[in-house]
Short mmCIF file of C-alpha atoms (C1' of nucleotides) in Angstrom, two decimals:
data_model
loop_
_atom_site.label_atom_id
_atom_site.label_comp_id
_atom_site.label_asym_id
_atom_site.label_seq_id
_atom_site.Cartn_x
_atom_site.Cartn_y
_atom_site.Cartn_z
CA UNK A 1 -7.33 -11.45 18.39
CA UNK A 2 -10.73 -10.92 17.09
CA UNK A 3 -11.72 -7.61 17.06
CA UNK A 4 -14.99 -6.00 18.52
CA UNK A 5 -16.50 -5.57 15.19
CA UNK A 6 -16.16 -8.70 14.24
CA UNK A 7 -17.25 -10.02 17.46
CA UNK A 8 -20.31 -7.57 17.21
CA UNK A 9 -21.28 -7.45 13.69
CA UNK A 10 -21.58 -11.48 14.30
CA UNK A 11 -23.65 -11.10 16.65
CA UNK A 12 -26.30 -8.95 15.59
CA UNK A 13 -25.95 -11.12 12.58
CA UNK A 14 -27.06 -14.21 14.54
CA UNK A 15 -30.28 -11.31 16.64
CA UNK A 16 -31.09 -10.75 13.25
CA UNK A 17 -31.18 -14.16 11.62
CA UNK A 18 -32.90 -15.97 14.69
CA UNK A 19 -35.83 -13.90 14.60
CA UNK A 20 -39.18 -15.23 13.67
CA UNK A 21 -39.79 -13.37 10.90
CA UNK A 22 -38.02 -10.60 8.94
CA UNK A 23 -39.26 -7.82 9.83
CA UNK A 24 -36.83 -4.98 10.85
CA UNK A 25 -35.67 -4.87 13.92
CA UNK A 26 -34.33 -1.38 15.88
CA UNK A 27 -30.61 -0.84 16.72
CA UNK A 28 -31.52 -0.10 19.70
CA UNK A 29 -33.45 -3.30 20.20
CA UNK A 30 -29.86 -5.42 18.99
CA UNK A 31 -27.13 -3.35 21.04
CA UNK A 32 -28.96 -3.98 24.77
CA UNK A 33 -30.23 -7.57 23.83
CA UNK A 34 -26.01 -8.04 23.07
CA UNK A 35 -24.57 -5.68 25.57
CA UNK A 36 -23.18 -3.54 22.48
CA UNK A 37 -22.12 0.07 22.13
CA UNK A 38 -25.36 1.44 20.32
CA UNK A 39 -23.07 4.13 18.53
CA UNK A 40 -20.07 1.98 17.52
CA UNK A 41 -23.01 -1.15 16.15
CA UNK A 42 -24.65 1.47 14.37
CA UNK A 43 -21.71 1.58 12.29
CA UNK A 44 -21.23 -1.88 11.81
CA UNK A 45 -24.89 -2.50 10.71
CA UNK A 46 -24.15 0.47 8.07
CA UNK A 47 -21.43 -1.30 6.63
CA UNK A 48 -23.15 -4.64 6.18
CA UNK A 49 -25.52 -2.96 4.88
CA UNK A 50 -23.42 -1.42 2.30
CA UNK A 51 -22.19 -4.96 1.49
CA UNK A 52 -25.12 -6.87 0.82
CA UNK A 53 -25.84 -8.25 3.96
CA UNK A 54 -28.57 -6.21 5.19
CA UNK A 55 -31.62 -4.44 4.37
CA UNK A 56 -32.79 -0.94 6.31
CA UNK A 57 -35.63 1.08 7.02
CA UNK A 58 -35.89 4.17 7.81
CA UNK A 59 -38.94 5.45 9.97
CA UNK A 60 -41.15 3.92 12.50
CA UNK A 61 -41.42 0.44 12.17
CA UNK A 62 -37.96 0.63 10.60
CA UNK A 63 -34.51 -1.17 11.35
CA UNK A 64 -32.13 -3.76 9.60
CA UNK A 65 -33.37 -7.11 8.48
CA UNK A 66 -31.01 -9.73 6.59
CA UNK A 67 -31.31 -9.50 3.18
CA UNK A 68 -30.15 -13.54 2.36
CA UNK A 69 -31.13 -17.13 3.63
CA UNK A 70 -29.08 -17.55 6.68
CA UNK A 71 -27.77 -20.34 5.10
CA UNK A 72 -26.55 -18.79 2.28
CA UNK A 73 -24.48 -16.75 4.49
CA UNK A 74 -20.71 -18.09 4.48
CA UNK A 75 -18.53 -16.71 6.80
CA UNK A 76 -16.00 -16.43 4.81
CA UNK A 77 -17.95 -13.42 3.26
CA UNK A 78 -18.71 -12.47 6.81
CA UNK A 79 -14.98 -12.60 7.77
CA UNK A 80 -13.62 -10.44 5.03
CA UNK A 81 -16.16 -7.80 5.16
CA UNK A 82 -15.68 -7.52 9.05
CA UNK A 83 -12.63 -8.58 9.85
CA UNK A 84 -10.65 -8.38 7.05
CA UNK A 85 -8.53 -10.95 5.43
CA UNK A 86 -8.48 -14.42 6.41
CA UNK A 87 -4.61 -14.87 5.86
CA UNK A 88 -2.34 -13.65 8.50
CA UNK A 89 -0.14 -12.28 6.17
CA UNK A 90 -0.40 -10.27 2.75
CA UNK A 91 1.81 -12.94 0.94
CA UNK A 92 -0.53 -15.88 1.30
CA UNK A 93 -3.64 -14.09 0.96
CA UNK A 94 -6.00 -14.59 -2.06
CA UNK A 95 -8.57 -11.98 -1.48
CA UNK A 96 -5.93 -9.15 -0.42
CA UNK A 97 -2.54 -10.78 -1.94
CA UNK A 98 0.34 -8.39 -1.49
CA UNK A 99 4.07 -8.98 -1.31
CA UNK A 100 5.83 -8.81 1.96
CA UNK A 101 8.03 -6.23 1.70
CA UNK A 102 10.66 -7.56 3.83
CA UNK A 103 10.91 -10.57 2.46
CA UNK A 104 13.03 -11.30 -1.01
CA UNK A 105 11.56 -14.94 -2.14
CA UNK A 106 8.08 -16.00 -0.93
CA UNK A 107 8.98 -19.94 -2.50
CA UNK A 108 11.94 -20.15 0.43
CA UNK A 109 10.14 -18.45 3.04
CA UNK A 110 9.23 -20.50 6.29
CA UNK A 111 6.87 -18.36 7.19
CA UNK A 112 4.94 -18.56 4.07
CA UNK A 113 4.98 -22.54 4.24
CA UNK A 114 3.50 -22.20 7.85
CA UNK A 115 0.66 -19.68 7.31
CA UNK A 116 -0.12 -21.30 4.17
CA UNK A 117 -1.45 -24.04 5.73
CA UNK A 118 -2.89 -21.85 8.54
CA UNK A 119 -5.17 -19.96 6.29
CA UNK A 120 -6.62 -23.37 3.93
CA UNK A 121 -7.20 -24.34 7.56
CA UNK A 122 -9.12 -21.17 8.21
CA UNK A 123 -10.60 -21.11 4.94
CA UNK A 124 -12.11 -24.86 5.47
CA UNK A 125 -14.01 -23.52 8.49
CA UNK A 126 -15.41 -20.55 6.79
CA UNK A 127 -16.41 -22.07 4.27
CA UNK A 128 -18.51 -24.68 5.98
CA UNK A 129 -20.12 -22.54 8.05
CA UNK A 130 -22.67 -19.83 7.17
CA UNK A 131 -25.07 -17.98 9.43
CA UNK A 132 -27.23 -20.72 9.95
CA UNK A 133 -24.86 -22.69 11.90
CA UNK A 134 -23.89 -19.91 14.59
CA UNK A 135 -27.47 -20.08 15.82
CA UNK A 136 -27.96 -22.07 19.18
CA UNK A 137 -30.05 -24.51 20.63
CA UNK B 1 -2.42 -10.05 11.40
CA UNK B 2 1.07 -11.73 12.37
CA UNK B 3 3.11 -9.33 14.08
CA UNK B 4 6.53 -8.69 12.98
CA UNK B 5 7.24 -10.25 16.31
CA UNK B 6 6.53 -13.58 15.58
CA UNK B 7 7.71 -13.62 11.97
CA UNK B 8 10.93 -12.47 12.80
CA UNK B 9 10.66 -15.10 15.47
CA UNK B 10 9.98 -17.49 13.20
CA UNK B 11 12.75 -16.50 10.60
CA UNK B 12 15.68 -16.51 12.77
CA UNK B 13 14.49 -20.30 14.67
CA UNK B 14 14.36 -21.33 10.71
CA UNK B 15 17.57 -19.97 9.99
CA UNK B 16 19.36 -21.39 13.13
CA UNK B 17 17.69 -24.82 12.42
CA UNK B 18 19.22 -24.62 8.92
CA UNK B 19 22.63 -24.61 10.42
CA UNK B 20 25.08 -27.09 9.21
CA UNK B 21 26.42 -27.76 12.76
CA UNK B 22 24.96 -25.67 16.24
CA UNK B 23 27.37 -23.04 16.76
CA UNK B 24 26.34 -19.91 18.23
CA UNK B 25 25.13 -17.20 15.38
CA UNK B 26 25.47 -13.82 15.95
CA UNK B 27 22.26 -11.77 15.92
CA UNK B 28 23.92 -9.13 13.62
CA UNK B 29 24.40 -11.97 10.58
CA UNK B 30 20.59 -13.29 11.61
CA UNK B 31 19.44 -9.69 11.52
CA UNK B 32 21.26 -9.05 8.16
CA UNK B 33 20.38 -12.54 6.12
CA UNK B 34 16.79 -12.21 7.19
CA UNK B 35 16.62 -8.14 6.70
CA UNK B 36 15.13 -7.38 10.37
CA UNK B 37 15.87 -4.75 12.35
CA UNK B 38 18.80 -5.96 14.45
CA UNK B 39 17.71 -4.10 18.11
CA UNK B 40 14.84 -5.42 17.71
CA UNK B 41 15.47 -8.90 16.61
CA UNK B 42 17.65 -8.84 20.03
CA UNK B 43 14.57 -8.93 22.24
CA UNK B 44 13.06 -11.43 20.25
CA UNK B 45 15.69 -13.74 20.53
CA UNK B 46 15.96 -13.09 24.43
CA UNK B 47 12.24 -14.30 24.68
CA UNK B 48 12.96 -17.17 23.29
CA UNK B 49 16.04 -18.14 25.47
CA UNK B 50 14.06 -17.51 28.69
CA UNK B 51 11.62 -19.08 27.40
CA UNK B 52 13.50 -22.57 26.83
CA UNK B 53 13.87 -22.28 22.81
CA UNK B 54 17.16 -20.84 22.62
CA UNK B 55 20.95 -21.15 24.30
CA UNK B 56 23.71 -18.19 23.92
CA UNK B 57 27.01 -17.44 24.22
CA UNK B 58 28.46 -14.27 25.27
CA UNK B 59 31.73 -12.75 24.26
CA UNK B 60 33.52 -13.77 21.06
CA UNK B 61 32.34 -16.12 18.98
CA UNK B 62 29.43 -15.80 20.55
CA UNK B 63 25.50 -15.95 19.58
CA UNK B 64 22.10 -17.65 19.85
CA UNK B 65 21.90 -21.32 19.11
CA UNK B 66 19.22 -23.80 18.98
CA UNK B 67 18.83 -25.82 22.76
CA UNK B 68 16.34 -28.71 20.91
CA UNK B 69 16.09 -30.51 17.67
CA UNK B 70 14.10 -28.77 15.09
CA UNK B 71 11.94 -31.63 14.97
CA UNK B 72 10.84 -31.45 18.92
CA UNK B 73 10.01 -27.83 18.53
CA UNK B 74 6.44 -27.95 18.27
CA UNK B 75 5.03 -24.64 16.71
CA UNK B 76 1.95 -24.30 19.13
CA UNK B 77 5.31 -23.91 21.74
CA UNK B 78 6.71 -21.38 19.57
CA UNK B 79 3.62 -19.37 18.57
CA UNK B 80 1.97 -19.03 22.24
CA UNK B 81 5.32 -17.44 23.09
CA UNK B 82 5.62 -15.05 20.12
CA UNK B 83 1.85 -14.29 19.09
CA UNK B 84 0.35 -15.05 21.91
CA UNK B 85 -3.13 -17.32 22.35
CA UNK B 86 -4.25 -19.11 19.26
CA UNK B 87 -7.63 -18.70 19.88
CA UNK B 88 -8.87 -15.44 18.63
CA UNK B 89 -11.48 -14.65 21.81
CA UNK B 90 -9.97 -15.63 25.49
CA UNK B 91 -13.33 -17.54 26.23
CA UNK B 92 -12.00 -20.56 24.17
CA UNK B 93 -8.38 -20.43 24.90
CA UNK B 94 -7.00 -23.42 26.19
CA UNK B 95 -3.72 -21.75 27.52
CA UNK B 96 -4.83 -18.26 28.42
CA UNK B 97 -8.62 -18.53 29.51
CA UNK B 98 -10.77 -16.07 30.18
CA UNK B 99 -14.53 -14.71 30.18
CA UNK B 100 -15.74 -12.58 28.16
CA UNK B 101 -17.14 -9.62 30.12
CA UNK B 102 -19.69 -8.59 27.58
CA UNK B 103 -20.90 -12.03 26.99
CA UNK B 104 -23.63 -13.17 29.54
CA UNK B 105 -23.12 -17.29 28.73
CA UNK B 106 -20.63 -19.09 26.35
CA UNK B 107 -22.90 -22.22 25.87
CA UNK B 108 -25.66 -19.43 23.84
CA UNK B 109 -22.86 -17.39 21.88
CA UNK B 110 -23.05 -17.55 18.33
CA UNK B 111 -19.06 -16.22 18.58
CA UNK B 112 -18.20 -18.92 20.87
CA UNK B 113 -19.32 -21.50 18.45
CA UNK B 114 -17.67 -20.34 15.19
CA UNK B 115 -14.29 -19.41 16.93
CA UNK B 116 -14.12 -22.90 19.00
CA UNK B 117 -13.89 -24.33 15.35
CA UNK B 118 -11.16 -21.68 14.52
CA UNK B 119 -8.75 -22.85 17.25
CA UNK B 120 -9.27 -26.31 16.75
CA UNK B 121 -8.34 -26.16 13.27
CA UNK B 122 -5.69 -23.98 14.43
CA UNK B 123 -4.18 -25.68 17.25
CA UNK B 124 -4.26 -28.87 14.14
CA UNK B 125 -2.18 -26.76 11.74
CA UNK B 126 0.51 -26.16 14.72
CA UNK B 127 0.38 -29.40 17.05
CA UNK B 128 1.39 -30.74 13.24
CA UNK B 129 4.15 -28.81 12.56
CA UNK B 130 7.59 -28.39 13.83
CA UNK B 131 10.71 -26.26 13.18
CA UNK B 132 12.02 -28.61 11.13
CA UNK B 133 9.39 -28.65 8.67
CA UNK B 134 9.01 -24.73 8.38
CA UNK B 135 12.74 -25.43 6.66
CA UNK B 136 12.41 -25.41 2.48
CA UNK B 137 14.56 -26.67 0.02
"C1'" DT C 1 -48.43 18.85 6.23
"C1'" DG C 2 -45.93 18.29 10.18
"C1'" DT C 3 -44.05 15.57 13.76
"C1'" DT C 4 -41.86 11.60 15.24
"C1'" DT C 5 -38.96 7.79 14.47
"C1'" DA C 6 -34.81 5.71 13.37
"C1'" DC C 7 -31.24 5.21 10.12
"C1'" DT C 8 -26.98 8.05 7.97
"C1'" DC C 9 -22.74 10.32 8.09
"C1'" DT C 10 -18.69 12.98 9.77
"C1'" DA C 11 -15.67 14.20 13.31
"C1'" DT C 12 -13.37 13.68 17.54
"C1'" DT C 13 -11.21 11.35 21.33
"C1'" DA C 14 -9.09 7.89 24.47
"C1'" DT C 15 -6.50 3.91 24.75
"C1'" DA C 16 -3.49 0.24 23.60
"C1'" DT C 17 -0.27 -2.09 20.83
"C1'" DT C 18 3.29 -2.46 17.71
"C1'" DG C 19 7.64 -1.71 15.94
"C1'" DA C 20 11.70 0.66 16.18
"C1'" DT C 21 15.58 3.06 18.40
"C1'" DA C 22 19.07 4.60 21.89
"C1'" DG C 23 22.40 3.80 25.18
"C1'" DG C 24 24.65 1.95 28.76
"C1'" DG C 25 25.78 -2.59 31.28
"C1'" DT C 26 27.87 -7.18 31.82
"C1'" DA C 27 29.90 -11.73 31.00
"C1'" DA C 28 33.23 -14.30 28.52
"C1'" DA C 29 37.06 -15.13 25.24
"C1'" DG C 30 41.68 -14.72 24.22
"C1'" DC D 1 42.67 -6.11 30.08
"C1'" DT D 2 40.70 -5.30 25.83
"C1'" DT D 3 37.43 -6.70 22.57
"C1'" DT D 4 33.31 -8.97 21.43
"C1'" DA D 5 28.57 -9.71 21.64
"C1'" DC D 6 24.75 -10.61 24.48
"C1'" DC D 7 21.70 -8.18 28.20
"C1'" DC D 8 18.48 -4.83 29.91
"C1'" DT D 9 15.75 -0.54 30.46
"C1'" DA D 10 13.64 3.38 28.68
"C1'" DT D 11 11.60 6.02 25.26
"C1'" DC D 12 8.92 7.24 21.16
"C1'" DA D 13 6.34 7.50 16.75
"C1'" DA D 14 2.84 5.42 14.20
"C1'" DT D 15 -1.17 2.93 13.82
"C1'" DA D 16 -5.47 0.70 14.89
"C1'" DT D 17 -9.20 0.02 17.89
"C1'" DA D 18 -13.21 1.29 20.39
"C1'" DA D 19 -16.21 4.51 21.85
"C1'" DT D 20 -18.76 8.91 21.74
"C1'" DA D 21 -21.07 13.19 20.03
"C1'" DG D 22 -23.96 15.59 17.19
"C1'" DA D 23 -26.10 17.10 13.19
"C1'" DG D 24 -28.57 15.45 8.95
"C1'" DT D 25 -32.12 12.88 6.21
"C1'" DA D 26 -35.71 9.68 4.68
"C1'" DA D 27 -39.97 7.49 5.76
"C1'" DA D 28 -44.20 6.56 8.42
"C1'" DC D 29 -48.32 8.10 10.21
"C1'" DA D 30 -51.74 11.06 11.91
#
DNA sequence: TGTTTACTCTATTATATTGATAGGGTAAAG
DNA sequence: CTTTACCCTATCAATATAATAGAGTAAACA
């Protein structure tokens, strides 16, 4: 299941990218354009901020603008940073590898061999889309 | 994130399909070659015999055995009853549809669009894989 | 310089889900 | 009729998610 953040942080991602220019726009302005918690998106625009993603200005006049080309955007960037990893489990992850500690041999493991090729699946889609492409019309 | 649920589902379908012949297995040798929790690998394997996957056998020499061939045991089948829907927002489920109550039109969404792509490349990985190919060695 | 604007940060809370455990019940084998 | 092993319900701790509250700070602008 995709979680709120995700779901939210995408799209004031796409607000953001789809506007004329870059100029900032308010929080404010994002969360009731996307139905959004103001509180709980102010969060999320902090930590994409933190990442890279987006620029911010305090003041009047001030707000978050995207700091990249939308289509320099990948969502695989987008994913991690919001979501988290792209595997669905630790053992087949590249950004967040970790053993499974339940498990004794990863090379024998049917679940490994499944999600595997679950996450190159998942990775091919993130990887061909960036920002640019989840704008409509 | 899988949830143990389905792993554990997946582990003890692999193991049964690795049988030499069908007899019933006991969930306390399942539970102990596949280190799971053996209460809690019981309800798992009762899912799956309601929910067409499995057969058992009560009393002794009893146990849980495989009611199809590996091969016919598509894993879309077997993940919609462990995880759940594949698609990771209701509004492009196939199986378990459902709007999205924050989202005002699907045909605008910028989450819509990516995630559509998700399950399809999803729903590839799994309408391509069966039991019997989750089996190594 | 001072007031307003709007982002920044920490803390708290409600809710749901997951994963695990306990314990008694029941059908079947032998 | 006893043993085996599945069946079923209930409970609980831990964790993550989502939302909210409130005080703090930097910048704009008059």
């Amino acid at each position: 299941m995709l979680s709120k953040k995700t779901k939210y942080g995408l799209k004031a991602l796409t607000y953001l990218a789809s506007q004329k220019d870059n100029k900032p726009v308010q929080i404010s302005e994002i969360a009731k354009h996307e139905n959004i918690s103001q509180k709980f998106l102010e969060s999320i625009l902090l930590s994409l901020r933190k990442t890279g993603f987006l620029g911010s200005k305090k003041g009047k006049g001030g707000g978050y603008y995207l700091i990249k080309d939308p289509k320099a955007v990948l969502m695989t960037d987008v994913m991690r940073i919001l979501e988290g990893p792209i595997a669905m489990v630790p053992c087949v992850s590249l950004n967040f590898y970790e053993k499974c500690d339940d498990c004794p041999d990863e090379n024998t493991c049917s679940v490994n061999k499944l999600m595997l090729k679950v996450r190159d699946a998942n990775l091919e889609v993130y990887r061909n889309n960036t920002l640019a492409d989840l704008i409509t019309g």
